XYZ file of C-alpha atoms in Angstrom:
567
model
C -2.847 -7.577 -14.263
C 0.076 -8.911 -15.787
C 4.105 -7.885 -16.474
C 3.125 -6.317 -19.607
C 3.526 -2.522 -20.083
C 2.196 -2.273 -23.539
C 1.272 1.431 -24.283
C -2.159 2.578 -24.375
C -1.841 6.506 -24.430
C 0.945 8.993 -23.367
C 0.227 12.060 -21.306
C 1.903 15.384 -20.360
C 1.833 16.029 -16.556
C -0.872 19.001 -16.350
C 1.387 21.058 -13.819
C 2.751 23.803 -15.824
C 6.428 23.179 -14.050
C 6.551 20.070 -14.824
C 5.077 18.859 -18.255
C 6.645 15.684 -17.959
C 5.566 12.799 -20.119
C 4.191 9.536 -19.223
C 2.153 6.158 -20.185
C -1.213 4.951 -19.533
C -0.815 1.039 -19.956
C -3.295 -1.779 -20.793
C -2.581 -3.210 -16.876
C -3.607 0.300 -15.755
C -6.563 0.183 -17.128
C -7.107 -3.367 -15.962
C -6.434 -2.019 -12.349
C -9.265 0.700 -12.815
C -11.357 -1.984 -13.973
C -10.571 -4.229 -11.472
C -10.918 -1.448 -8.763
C -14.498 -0.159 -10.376
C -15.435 -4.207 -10.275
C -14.661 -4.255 -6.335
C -16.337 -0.938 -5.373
C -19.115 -0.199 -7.416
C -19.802 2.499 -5.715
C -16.631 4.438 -6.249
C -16.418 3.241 -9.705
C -15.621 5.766 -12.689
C -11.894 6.359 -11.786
C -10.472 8.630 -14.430
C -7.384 8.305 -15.822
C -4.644 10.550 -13.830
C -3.741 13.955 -14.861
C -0.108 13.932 -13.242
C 2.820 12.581 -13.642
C 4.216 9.801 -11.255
C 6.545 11.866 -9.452
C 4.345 14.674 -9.214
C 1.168 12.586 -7.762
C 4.034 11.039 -5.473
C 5.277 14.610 -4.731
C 1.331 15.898 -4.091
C 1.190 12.539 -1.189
C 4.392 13.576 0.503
C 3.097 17.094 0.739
C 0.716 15.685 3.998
C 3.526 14.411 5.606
C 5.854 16.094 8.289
C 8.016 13.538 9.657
C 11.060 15.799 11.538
C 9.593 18.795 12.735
C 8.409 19.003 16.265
C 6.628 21.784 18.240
C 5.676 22.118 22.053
C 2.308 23.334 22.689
C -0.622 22.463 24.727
C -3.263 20.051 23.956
C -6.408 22.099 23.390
C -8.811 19.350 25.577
C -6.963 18.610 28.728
C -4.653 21.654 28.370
C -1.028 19.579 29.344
C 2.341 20.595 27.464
C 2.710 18.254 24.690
C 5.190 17.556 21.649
C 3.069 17.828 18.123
C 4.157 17.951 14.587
C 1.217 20.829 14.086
C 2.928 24.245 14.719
C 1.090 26.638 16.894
C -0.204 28.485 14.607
C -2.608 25.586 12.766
C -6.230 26.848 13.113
C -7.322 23.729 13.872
C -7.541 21.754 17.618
C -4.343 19.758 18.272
C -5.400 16.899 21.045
C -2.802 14.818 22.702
C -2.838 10.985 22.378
C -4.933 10.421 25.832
C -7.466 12.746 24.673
C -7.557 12.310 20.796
C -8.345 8.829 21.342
C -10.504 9.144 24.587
C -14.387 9.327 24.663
C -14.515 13.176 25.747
C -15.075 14.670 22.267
C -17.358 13.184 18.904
C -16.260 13.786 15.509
C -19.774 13.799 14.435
C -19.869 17.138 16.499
C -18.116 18.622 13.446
C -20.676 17.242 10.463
C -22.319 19.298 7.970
C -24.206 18.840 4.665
C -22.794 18.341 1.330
C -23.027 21.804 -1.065
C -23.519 20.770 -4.530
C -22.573 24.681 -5.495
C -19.112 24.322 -3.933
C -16.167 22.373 -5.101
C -16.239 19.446 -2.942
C -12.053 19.633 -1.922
C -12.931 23.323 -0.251
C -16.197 21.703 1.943
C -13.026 19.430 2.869
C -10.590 22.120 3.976
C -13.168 23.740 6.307
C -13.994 20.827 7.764
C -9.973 19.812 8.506
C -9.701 23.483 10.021
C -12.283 22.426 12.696
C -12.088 18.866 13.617
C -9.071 18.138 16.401
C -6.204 16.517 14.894
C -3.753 13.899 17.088
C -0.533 15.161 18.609
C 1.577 12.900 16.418
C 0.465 9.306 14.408
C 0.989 6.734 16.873
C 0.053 3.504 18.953
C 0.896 1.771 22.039
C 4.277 3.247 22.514
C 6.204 3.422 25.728
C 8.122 6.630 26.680
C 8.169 7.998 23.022
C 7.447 11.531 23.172
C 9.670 12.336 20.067
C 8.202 9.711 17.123
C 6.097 9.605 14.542
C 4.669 7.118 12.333
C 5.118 4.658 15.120
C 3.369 1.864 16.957
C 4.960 -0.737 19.481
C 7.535 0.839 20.507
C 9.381 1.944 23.884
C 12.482 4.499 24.729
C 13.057 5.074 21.240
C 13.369 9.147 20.215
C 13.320 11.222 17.523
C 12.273 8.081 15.325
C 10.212 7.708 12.321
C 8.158 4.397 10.960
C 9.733 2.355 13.976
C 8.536 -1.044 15.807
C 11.328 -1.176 18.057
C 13.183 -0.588 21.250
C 15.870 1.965 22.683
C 16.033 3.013 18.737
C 17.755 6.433 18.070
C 17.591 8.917 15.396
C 16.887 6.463 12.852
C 13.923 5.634 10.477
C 12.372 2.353 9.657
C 13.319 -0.145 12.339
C 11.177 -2.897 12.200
C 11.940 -5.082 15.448
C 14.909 -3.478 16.351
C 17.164 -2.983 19.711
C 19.909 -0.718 21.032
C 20.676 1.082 17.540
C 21.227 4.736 16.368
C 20.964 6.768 13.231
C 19.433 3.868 10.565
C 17.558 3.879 7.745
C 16.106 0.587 6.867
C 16.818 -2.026 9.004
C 15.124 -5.170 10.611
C 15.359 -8.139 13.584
C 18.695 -6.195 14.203
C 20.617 -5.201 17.464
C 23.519 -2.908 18.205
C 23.520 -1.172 14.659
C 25.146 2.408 13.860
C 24.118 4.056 10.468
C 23.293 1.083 9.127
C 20.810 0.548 5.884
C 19.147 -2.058 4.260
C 19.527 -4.639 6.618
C 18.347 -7.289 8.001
C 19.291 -9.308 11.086
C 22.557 -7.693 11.394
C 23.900 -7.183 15.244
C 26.956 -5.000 16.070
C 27.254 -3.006 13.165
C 28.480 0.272 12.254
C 27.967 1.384 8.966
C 26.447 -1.002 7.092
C 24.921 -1.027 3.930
C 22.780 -4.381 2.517
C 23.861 -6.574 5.090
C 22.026 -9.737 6.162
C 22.435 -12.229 8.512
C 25.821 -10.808 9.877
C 27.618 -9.417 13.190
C 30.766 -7.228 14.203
C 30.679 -5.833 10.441
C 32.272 -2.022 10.253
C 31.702 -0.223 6.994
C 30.335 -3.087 5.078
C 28.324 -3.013 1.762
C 26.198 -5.892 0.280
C 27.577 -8.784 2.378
C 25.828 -11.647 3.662
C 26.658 -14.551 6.428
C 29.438 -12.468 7.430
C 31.379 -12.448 10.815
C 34.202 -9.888 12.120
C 35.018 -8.112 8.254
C 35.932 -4.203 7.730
C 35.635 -2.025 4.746
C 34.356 -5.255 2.585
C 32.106 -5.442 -0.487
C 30.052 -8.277 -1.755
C 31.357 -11.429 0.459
C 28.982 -14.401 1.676
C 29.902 -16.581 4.471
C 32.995 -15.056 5.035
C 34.877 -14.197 8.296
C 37.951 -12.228 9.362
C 37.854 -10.313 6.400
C 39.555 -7.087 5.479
C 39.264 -4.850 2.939
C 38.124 -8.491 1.145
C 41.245 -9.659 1.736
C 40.905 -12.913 4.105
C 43.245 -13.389 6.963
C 43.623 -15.395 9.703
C 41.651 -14.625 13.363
C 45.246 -13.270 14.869
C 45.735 -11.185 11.642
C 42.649 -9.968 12.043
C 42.960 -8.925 15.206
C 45.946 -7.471 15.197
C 45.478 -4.883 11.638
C 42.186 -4.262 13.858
C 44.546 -2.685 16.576
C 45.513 -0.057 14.062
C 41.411 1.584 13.616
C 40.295 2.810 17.050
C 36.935 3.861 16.335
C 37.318 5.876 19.585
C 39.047 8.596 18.049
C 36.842 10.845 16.033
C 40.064 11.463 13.510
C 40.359 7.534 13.404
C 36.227 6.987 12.251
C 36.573 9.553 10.012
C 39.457 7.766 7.895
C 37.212 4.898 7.898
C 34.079 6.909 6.558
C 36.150 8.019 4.062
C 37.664 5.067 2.994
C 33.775 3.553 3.063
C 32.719 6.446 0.611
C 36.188 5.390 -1.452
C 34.882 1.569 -1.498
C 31.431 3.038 -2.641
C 32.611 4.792 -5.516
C 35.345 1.943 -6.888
C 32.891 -1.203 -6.076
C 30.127 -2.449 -8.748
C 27.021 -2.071 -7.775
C 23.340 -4.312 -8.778
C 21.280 -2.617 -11.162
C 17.787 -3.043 -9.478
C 17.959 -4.274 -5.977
C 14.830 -6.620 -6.618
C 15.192 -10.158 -4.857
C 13.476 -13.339 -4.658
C 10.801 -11.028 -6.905
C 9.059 -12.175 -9.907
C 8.138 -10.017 -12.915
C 9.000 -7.084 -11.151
C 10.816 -3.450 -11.177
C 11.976 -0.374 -9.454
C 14.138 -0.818 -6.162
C 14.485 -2.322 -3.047
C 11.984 -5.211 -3.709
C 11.761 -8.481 -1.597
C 9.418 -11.075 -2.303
C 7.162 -8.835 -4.752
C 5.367 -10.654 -8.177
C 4.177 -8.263 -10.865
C 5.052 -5.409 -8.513
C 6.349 -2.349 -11.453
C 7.897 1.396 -10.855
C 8.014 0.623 -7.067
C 10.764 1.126 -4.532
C 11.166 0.334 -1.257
C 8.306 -2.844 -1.358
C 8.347 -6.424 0.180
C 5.786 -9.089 -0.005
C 3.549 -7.723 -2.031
C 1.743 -8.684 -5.594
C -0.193 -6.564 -8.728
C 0.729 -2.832 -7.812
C 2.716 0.015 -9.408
C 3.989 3.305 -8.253
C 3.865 2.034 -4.710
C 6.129 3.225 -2.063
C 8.136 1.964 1.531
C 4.792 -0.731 1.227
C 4.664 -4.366 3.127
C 2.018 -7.236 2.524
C -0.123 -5.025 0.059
C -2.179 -6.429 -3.163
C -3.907 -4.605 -6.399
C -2.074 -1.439 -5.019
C -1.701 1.818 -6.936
C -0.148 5.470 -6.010
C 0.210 4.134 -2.622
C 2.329 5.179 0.240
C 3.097 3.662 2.972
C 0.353 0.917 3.058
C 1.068 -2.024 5.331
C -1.006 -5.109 6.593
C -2.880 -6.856 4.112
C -4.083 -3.655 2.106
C -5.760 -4.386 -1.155
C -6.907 -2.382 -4.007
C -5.390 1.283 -3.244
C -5.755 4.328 -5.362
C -3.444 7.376 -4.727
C -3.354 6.622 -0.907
C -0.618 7.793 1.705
C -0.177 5.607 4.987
C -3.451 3.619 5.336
C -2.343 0.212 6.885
C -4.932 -2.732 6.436
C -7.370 -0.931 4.232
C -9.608 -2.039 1.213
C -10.986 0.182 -1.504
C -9.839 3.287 -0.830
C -9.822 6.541 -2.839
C -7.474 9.234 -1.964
C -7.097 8.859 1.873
C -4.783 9.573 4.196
C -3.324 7.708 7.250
C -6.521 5.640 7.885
C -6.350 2.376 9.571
C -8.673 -0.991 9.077
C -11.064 0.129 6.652
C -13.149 -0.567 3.631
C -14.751 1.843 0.911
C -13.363 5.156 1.960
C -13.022 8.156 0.022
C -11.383 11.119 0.674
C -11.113 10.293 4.390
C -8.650 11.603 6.915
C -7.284 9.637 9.991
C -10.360 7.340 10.245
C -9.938 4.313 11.947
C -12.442 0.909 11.879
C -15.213 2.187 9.510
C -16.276 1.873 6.497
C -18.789 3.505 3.330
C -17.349 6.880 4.761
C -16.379 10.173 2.203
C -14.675 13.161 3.414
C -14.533 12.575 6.859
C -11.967 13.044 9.612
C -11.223 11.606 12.598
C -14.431 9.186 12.369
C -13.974 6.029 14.517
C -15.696 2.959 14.332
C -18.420 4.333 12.009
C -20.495 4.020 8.693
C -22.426 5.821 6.143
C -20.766 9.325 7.283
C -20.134 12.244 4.511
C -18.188 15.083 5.834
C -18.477 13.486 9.333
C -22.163 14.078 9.025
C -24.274 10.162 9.688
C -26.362 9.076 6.828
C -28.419 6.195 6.740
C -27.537 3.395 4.298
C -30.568 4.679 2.063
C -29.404 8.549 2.418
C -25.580 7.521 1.804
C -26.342 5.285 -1.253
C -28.532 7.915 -2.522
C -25.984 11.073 -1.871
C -22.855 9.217 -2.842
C -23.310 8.633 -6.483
C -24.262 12.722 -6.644
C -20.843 13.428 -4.930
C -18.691 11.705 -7.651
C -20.798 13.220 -10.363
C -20.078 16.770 -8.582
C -16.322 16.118 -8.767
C -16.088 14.075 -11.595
C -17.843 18.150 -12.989
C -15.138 19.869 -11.010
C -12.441 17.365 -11.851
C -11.701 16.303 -8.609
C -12.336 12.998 -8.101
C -9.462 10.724 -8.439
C -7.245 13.643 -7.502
C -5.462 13.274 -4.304
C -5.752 16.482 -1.520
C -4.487 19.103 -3.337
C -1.152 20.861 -2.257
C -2.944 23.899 -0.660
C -5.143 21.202 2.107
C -1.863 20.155 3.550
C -1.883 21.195 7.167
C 2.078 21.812 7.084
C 4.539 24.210 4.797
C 6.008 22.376 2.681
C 9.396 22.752 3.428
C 8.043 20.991 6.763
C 7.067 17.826 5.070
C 8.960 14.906 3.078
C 8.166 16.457 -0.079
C 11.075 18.499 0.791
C 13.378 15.383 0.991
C 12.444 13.591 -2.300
C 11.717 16.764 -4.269
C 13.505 19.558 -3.213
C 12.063 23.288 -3.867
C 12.712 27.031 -3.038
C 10.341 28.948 -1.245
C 10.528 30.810 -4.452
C 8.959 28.345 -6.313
C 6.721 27.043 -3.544
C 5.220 30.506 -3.061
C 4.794 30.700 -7.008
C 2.348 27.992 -6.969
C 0.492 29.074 -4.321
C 1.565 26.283 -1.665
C 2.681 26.794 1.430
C 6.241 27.087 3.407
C 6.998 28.051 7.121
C 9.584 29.954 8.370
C 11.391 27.961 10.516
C 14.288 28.622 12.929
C 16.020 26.240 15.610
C 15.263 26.921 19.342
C 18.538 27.402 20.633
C 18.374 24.671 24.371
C 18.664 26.238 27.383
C 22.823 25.000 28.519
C 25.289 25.745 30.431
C 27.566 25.029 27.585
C 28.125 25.471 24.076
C 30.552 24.206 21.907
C 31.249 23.759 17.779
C 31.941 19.792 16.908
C 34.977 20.276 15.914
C 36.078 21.166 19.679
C 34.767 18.268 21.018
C 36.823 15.633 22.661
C 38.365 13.399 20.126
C 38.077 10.086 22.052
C 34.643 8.947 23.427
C 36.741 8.194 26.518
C 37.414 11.453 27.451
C 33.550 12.579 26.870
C 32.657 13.811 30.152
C 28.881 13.101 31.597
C 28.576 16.868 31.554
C 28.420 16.656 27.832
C 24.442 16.459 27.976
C 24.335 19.943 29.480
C 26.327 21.116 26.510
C 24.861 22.507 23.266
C 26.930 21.511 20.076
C 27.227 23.138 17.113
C 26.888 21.585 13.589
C 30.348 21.358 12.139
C 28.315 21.605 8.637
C 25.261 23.493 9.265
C 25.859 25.496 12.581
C 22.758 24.511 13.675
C 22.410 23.749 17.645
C 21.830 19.998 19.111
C 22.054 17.755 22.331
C 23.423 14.304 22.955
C 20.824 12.700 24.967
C 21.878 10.633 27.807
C 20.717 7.141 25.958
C 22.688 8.001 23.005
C 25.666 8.953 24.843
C 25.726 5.575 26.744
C 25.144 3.841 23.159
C 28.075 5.634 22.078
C 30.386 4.720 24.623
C 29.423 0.734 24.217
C 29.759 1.179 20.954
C 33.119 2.463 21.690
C 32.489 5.074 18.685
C 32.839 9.119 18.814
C 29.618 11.131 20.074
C 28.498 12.962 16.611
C 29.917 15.813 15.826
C 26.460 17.041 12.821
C 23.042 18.087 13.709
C 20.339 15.066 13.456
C 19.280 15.695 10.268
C 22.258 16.453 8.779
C 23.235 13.235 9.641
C 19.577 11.938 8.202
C 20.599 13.598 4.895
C 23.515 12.399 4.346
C 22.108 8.696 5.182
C 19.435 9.726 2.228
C 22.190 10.491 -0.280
C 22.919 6.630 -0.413
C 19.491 5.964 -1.394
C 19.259 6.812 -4.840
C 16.126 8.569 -6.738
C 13.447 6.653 -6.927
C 13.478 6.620 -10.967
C 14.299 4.207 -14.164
C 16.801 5.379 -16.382
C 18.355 3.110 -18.883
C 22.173 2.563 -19.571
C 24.785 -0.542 -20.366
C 26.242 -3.219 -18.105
C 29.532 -2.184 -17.096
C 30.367 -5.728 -17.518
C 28.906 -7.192 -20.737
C 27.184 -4.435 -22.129
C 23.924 -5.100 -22.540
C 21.240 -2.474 -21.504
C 19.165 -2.585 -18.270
C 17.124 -0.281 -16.428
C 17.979 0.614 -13.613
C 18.316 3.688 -10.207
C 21.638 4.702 -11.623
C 21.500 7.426 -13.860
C 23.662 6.840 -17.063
C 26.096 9.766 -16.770
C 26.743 8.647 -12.867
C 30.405 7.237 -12.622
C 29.130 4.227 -10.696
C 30.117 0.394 -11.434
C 26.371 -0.978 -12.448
C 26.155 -4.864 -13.561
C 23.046 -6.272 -14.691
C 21.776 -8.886 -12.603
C 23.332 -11.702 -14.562
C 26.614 -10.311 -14.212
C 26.325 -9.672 -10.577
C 25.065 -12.660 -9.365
C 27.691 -14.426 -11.294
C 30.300 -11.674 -10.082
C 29.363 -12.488 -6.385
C 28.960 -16.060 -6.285
């Protein structure tokens, strides 16, 4: 592969709704080639029929990363917190059990139909074979997270590595923090993004290397700053302006972050800097030959967001330390050669899997862990040679696996990722709700599914609206976690747990007044779409591609301009 995107064919998305158009470039095809080169015998891949987005849209779809449900685990019979709602017609086993000896996945195997299509085989065997509580490893009191491994006393948590982590997603060796998206090796951080080694800071946005920031965005080396934009190695800093350490201290007097009224002003002042600051045109850095967003360390990585250390992919997502990647999601750990894969950490030739850890030549494979030459199975550990959790020998498997791909490659289903209707969750349950928002309406209409869903109001002997809370955290009383409080936005019921209330009050900031994930969408609305649009440098005019959609009233510079802007 190379950074070339010369144009081999254009396409129209074959969902009717959509019909968007897109390319099919020489490096694609050198990817299929290269892929067909490494696995020979899941060679053949056909071009795709959807659109990015769409194929990205059909991955999310298998993915529920906020909704939780109490119910018991259907081998050892104890309560237990699952992201399956009761009503899923398959087993739901808690972590003990799940990944215990008392049950065999090749219990569940059955032949191969060669009358059938080969995706509906798939869905009766997901309705039978017992699926894990929630997708997790070696955590430590961590009933509430998902996505996780490593961790201890975080809650309600996705994609974390971390300790005493809050409400947030993506904390990769983190401590003591609450409500984050996207942070790293920090401590003491409060709806912070996009940084890195940052320690007591609240609301900070592309900050590295920095402490006692408070609504911050893009600074680096920075010490003791408030409401700044775009300073390095700076300290005592506000509003850019720099002053002296009693200056400083003194205009500091003035913001009690105590007072709910008080943060408020400051969040709106933040949104104020936002809007009036310039802002990069593609965050890609220390990246060669490379595009999309959110890139770090990345060479010939294209139409990617959210990627670090990785080389050769495109239309990869929230990836780390992948190679020869494409459609992937969430691949981590030396993963290599990737097609239209969601979640599957240190894996190598895979085909349309999902969540599956340490493998090699898998296709269509669900939650398999330490196996390889497997297709269609679920829930197979440490095994080889399986189709639709049924054991082969090599002879059998090498015999029966080239008739497979000529039985979808018929039906058109190989190199098509699950289809919409497999997902085990509504999807108004899943991230595909987040990034591509739908009515029920609509997701009806195309014969996918949605789940009614309504809060469980928690047993209290209080309840309150946000906007009658206390206004300083000082005069939050320790009764407050027997309280139920009502979304000042939404209406919708939460708690303040009693490690988030103790955060707040070091912190020395206001208990929040909006529900969790009202608080999680409104972190999401500073992300921006993970698309290419091209406009003009607000600066010199010359035209780049960037996340910022041209009719956006947003400061964009291209990188020339903002590099020379900032230092």
């Amino acid at each position: 592969m190379h950074g070339s995107t010369q144009l081999t064919t254009e396409k129209i998305c074959a969902n009717g709704w959509c019909k968007a158009s897109f390319k099919v470039t020489d490096d694609d095809l050198a990817f299929y080639a290269k892929f067909s080169a490494a696995a020979p015998e899941l060679a053949n891949l056909p071009l795709p029929t959807l659109c990015p987005d769409c194929r990205q849209q059909r991955r999310l779809a298998r993915r529920n990363e906020r909704s939780y449900y109490k119910r018991p685990c259907d081998l050892c019979k104890k309560e237990m917190i699952t992201m399956y709602a009761p009503e899923a017609p398959f087993p739901v086993y808690c972590y003990l059990c799940w990944w215990s000896d008392n049950w065999d996945p090749l219990e569940y195997g059955r032949d191969f139909d060669d009358t059938r299509p080969f995706f509906q085989q798939f869905q009766e065997l997901q309705d039978v074979v017992p699926r894990i509580s929630l997708y997790g490893k070696n955590n430590e009191n961590c009933e509430y997270i998902n996505h996780s491994v490593d961790s201890k006393n975080c809650y309600l948590c996705v994609d974390v590595v971390s300790q005493d982590v809050y409400y947030s997603k993506w904390a990769i060796h983190c401590a003591d923090s609450c409500d984050c998206y996207q942070i790293e090796k920090s401590e003491r951080c409060y709806e912070s993004q996009y940084s890195v080694n940052v320690h007591d800071c609240i609301y900070g946005f592309l900050c590295y290397t920095s402490s006692n920031l408070a609504f911050c965005y893009d600074c680096k080396d920075c010490h003791d700053c408030f409401l700044c934009a775009h300073l390095r190695s700076k300290r005592f800093c506000i509003e850019n302006e720099q002053l002296t350490e009693e200056e400083y201290r003194k205009r500091m007097k003035e913001w009690d972050f105590k007072s709910s009224k008080t943060f408020d002003r400051a969040v709106q002042k933040y949104q104020e800097l936002w809007r009036k600051t310039f802002h990069r045109d593609q965050q890609v850095i220390s990246s060669e030959d490379s595009s999309g967003d959110y890139l770090d360390h990345c060479k010939n990585v294209h139409d990617s967001y959210g990627v670090v250390e990785s080389q050769d992919c495109r239309y990869c997502y929230d990836s780390l330390g992948i190679k020869d990647c494409y459609d992937a999601y969430e691949p981590a750990f030396h993963s290599e050669l990737q097609y239209d894969s969601h979640g599957c950490n240190d894996g190598k030739r895979l085909i349309g899997c999902h969540i599956c850890y340490n493998n090699d030549a898998l296709a269509y494979c669900d939650f398999c862990h330490n196996a390889s030459q497997l297709v269609g199975c679920i829930g197979m550990r440490r095994k080889q040679y399986c189709i639709l959790n049924k054991q082969h020998t090599k002879e059998e498997y090498s015999k029966l696996l080239p008739q497979i791909i000529a039985h979808m490659q018929k039906t058109g289903e190989w190199g098509e990722f699950f289809p919409m209707q497999l997902s085990p969750f509504g999807y108004n349950e899943t991230a595909a709700q987040e990034y591509y928002p739908s009515s029920k309406k609509d997701i009806v209409e195309r014969g996918w599914k949605w789940r009614e869903q309504a809060d469980e109001f928690p047993a209290v002997t209080k309840t309150i609206p946000g906007d009658r809370l206390p206004d300083s955290i000082e005069d939050v009383p320790d009764d407050i976690l027997h309280w139920a409080i009502t979304c000042t936005v939404t209406g919708r019921p939460f708690k303040i747990i009693k490690q988030e209330l103790a955060f707040c009050r070091t912190m020395r900031i206001p208990v929040p007044r909006l529900h969790p994930d009202e608080r999680h969408k409104r972190r999401m609305a500073f992300t921006n779409p993970r698309k290419l649009w091209t406009r003009k440098c607000d600066q010199c005019g010359k035209g780049i591609e960037t996340t910022y959609a041209p009719e956006r009233p947003e400061i964009v510079y291209c990188e020339e301009c903002y590099l020379k802007t900032v230092y």
